[in-house]
Short mmCIF file of C-alpha atoms and ligand atoms in Angstrom, two decimals:
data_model
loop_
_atom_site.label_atom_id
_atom_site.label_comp_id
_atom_site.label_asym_id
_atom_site.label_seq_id
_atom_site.Cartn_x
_atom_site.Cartn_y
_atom_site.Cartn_z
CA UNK Z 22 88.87 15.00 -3.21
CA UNK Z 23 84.99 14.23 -4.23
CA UNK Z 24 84.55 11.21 -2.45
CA UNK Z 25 83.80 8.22 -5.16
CA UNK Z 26 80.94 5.41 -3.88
CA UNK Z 27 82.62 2.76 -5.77
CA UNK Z 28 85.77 3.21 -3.38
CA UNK Z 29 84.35 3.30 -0.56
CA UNK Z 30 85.46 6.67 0.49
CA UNK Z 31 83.53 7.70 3.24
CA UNK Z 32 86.00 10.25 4.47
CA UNK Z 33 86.54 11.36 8.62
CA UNK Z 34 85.50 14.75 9.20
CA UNK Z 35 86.93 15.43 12.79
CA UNK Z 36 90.20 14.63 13.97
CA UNK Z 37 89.10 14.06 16.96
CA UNK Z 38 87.61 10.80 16.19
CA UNK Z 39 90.93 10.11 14.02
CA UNK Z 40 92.84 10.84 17.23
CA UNK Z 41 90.95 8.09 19.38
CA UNK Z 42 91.04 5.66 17.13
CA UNK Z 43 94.90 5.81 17.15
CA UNK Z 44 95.03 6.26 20.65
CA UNK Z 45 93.20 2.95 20.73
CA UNK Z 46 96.21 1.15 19.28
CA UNK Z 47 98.23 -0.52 21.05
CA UNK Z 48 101.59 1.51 18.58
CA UNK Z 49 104.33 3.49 19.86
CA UNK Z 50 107.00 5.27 17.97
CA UNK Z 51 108.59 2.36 17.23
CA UNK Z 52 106.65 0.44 15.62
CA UNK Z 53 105.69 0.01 11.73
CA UNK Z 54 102.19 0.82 10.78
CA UNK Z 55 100.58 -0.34 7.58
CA UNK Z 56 97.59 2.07 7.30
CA UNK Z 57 95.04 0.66 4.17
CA UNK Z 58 92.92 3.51 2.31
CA UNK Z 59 94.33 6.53 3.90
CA UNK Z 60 92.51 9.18 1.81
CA UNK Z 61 92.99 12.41 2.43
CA UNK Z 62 94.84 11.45 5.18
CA UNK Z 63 93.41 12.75 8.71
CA UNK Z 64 94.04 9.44 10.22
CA UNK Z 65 97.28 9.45 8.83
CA UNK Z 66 97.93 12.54 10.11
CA UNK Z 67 96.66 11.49 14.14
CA UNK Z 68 99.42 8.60 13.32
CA UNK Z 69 101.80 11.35 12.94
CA UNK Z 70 101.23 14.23 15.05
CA UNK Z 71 100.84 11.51 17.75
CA UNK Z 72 104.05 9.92 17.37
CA UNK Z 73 102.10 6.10 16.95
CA UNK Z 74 105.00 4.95 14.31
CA UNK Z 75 108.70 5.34 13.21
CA UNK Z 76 107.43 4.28 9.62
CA UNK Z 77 104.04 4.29 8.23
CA UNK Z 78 103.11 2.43 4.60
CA UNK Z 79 99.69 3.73 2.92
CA UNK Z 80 98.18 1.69 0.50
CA UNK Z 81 95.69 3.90 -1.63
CA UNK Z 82 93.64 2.83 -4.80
CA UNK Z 83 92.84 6.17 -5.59
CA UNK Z 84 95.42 8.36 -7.06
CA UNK Z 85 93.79 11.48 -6.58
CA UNK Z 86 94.42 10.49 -3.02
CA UNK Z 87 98.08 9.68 -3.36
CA UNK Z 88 98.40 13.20 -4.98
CA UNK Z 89 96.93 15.15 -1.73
CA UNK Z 90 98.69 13.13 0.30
CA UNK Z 91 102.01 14.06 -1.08
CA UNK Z 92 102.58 17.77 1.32
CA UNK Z 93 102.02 15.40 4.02
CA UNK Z 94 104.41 12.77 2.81
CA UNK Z 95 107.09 15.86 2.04
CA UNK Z 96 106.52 17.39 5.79
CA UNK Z 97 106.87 13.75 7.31
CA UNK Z 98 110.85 13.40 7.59
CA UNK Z 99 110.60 10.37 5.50
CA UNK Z 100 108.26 8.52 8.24
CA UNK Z 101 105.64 8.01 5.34
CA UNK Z 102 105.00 6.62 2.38
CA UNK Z 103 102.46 6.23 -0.07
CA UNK Z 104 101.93 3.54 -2.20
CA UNK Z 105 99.12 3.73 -5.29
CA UNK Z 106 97.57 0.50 -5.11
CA UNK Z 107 94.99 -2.25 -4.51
CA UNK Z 108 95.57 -3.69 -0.85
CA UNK Z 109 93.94 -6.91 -1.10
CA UNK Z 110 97.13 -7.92 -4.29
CA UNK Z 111 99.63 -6.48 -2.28
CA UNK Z 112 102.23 -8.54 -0.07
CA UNK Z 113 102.58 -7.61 3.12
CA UNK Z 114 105.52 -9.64 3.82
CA UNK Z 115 107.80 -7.56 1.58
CA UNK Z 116 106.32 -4.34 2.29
CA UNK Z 117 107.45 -5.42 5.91
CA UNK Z 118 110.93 -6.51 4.37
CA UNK Z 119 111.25 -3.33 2.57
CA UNK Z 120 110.14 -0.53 4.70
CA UNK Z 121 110.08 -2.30 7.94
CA UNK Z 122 113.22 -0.47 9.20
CA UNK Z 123 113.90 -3.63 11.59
CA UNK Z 124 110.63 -4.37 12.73
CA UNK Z 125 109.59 -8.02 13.22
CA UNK Z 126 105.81 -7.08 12.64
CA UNK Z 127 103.01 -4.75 11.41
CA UNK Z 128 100.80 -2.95 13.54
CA UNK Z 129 97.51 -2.11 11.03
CA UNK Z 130 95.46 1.20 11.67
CA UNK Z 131 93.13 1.47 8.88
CA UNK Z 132 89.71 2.95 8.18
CA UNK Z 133 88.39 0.46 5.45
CA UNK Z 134 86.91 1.15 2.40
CA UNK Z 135 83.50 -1.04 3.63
CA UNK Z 136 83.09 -3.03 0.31
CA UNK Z 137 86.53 -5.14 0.73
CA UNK Z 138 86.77 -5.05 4.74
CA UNK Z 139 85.79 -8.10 5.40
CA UNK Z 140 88.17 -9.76 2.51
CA UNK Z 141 90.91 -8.11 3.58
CA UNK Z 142 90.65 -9.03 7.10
CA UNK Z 143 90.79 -12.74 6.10
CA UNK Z 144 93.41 -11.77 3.87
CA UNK Z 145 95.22 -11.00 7.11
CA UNK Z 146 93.91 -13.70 9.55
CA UNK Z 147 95.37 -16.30 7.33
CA UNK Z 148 99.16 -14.48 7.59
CA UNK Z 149 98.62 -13.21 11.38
CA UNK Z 150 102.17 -14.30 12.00
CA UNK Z 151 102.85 -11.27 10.26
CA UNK Z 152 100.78 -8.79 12.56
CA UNK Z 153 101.68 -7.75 16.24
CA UNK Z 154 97.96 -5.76 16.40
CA UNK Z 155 95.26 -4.85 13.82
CA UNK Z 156 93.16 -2.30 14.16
CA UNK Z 157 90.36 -1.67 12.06
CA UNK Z 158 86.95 1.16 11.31
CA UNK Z 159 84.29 -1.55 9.98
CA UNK Z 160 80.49 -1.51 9.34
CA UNK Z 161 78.98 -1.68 13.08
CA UNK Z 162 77.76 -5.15 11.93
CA UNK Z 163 80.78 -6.60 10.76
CA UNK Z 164 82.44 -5.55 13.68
CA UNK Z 165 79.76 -7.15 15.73
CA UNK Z 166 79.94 -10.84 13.81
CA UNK Z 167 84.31 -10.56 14.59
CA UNK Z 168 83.52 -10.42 17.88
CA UNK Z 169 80.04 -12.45 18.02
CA UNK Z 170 79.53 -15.21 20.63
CA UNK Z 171 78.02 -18.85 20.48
CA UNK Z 172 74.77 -18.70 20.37
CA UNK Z 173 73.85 -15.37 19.23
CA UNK Z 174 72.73 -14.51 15.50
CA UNK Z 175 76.15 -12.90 14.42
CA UNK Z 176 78.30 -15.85 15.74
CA UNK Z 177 79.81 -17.58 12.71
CA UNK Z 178 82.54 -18.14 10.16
CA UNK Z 179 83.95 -14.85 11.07
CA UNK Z 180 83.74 -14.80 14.51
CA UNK Z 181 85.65 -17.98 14.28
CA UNK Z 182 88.43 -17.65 12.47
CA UNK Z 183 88.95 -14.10 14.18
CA UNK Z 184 88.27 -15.43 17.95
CA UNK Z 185 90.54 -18.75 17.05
CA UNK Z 186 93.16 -16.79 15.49
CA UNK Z 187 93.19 -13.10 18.03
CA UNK Z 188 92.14 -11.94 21.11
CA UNK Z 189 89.12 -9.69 19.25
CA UNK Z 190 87.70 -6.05 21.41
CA UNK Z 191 85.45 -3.44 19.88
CA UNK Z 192 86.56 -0.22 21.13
CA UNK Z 193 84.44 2.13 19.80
CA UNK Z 194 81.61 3.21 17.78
CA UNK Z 195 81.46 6.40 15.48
CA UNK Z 196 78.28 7.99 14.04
CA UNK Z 197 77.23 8.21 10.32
CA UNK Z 198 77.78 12.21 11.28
CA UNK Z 199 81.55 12.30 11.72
CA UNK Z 200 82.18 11.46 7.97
CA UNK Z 201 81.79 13.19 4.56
CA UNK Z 202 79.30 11.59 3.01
CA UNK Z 203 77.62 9.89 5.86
CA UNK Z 204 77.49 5.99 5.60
CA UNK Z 205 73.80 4.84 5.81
CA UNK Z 206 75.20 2.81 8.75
CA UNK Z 207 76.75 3.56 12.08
CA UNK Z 208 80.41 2.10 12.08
CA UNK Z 209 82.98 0.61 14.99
CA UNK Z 210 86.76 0.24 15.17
CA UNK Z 211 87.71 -3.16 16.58
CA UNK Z 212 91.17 -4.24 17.68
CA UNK Z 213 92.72 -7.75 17.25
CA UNK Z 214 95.51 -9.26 18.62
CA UNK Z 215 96.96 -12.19 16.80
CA UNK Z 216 97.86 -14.95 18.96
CA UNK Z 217 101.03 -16.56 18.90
CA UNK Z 218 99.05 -20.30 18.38
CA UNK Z 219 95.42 -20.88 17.67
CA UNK Z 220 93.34 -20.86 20.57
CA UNK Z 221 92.58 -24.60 20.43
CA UNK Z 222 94.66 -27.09 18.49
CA UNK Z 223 93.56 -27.40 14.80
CA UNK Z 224 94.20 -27.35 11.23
CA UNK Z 225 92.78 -24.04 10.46
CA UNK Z 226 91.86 -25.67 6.44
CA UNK Z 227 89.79 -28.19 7.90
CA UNK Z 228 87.88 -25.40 10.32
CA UNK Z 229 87.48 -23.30 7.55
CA UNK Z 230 85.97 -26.71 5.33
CA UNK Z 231 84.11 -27.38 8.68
CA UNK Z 232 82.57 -23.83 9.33
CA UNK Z 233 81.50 -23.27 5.55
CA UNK Z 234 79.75 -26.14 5.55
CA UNK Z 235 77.89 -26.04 8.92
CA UNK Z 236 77.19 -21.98 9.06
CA UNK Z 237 75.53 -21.95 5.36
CA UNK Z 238 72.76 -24.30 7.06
CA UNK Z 239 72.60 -22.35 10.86
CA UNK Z 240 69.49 -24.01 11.71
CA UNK Z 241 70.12 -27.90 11.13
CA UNK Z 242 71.49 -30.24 13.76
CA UNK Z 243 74.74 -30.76 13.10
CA UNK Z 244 74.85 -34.33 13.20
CA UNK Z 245 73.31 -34.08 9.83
CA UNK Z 246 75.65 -31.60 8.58
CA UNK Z 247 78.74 -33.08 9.63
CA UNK Z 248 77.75 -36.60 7.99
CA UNK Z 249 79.66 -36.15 4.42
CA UNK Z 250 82.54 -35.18 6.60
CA UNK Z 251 82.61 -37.27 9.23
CA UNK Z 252 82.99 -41.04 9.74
CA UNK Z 253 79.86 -42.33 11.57
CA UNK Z 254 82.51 -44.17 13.71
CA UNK Z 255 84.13 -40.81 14.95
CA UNK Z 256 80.48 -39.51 15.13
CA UNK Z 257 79.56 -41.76 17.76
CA UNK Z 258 82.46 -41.59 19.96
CA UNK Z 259 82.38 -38.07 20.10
CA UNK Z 260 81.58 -36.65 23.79
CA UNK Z 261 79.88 -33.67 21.66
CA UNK Z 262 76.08 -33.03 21.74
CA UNK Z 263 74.95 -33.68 17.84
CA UNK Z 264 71.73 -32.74 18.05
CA UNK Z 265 73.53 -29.07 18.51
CA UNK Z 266 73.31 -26.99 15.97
CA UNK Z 267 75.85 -24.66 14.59
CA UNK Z 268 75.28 -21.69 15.87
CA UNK Z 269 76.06 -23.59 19.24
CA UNK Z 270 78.79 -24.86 18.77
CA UNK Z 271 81.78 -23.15 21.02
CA UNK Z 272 85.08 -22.57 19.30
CA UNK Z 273 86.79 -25.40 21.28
CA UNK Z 274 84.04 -27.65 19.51
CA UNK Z 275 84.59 -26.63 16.37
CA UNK Z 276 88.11 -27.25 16.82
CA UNK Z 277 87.80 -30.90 17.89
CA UNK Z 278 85.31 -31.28 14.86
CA UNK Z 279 87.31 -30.19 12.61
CA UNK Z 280 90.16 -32.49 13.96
CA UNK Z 281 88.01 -35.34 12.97
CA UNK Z 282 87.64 -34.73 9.48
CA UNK Z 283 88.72 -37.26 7.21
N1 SAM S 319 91.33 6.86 5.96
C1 SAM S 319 90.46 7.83 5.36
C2 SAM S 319 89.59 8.45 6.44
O1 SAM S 319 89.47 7.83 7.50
O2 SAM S 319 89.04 9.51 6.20
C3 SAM S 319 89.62 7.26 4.22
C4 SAM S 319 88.81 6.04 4.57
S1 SAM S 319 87.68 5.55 3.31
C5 SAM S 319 86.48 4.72 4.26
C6 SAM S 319 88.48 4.19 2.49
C7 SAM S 319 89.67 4.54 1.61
O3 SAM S 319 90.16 3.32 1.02
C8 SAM S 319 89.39 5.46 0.44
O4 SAM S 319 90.35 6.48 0.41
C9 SAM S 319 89.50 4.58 -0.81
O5 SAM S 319 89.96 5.27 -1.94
C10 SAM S 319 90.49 3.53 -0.36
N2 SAM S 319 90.36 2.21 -1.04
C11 SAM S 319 89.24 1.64 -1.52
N3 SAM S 319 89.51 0.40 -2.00
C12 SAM S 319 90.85 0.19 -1.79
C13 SAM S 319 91.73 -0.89 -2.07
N4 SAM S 319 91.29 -2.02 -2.62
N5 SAM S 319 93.03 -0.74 -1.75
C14 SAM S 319 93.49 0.40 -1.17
N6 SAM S 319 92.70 1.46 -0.89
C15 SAM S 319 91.39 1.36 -1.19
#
């Protein structure tokens, strides 16, 4: 398959790599995988040969893909199957339903196609009740802003909703060199683990109305940010520094923040 820009293909070259990164998962031969963008399939295949699922779904855009996938698919005893199509429509609720085999959740192993990662990641935060472990190959950099601190550069909406919503670990990083073509950038897998509750209490609309508004101005105090949100009465009874400013802010803060929104 010539890889195609415009997907995102940036292919693994050595299985080796493919093999860690499944090894990093948390799966066992129980479990259901949901495996986005498999390609040509050497991840897939580390899924297999390493016994990491009794059923794996792979959703692939391209169908020049789904065709050199299909040996694979005939050699697998029925444990995969490929699905042509665009993972950021599909439902992963009834893919569970329907191919599930009994399992309560997915377990997602997935090399992204770069250009949608991040959108499909939110896709997933917001139905992590779905999702015993996710497991993900991301730009470096994204990887780095999941799992971003207060106070640092990268800490922001991401890091937020990721931190608030799983217990977030970057496992490892791979080289431009182990792919066909080479990304211009050096890439990371990073593992999340959906808690069963938010970290802190919240209503995760108003953090995400909270965190859009505060992280698109990183470098104002927040007392002036939160002002159109926030009654000046709630303001001043709050035990929280205002003169803070977002990037600051811890996720516990946030939370109680957000809690105060009209
Ligand atoms: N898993 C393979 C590997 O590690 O070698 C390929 C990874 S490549 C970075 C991303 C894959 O996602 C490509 O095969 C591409 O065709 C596929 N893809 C791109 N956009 C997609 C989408 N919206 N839905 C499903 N697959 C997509």
């Amino acid at each position: 398959v010539r890889p195609d820009k415009k997907l995102g293909q940036n292919f693994l070259t050595d299985s080796t790599i493919a093999d860690e990164i499944v090894l990093h998962t948390s799966s066992d031969k129980q479990d259901f995988v949901l495996e986005i963008g498999p390609g040509p399939g050497m991840l897939t295949q580390s899924i297999l040969a390493l016994d990491r699922a009794k059923k794996i779904v792979a959703v692939e855009m391209d169908p020049r893909c789904v065709t050199a996938l299909s040996s694979l698919v005939a050699t697998s005893e029925g444990r995969l199957t490929v699905i042509q199509g665009d993972a950021l429509r599909i439902d992963e609720e009834k893919i569970l339903q329907e191919y599930g085999k009994g399992a309560s959740k997915i377990k997602v192993i997935a090399n992204l196609p770069y250009n949608v990662g991040t959108e499909l990641l939110i896709k997933w935060l917001k139905r992590s009740h779905l999702f015993s472990s996710i497991t993900i190959m991301l730009q470096k950099e994204v990887v780095e802003r999941i799992c971003a601190t207060p106070d640092t550069k990268k800490y922001g909406r991401l890091a937020v909703m990721s931190q608030l919503l799983c217990e977030v670990n970057e496992v490892i990083e791979v080289a431009p060199e182990y792919f066909f073509p080479p990304p211009k950038v050096t890439s990371a897998v990073v593992n999340l683990i959906p808690r069963a509750m938010p970290l802190y209490p919240c209503d995760l609309n108003k953090v995400e109305r909270l965190t859009a508004e505060l992280f698109n101005h990183r470098r104002k105090m927040i007392h002036k940010l939160l002002k159109p949100l926030i009654s000046e009465e709630c303001l001043n009874k709050t035990l929280i520094n205002l003169t803070k400013r977002p990037e600051q802010l811890t996720l516990e803060e946030i939370c109680l923040l957000s809690e105060l929104i009209k």
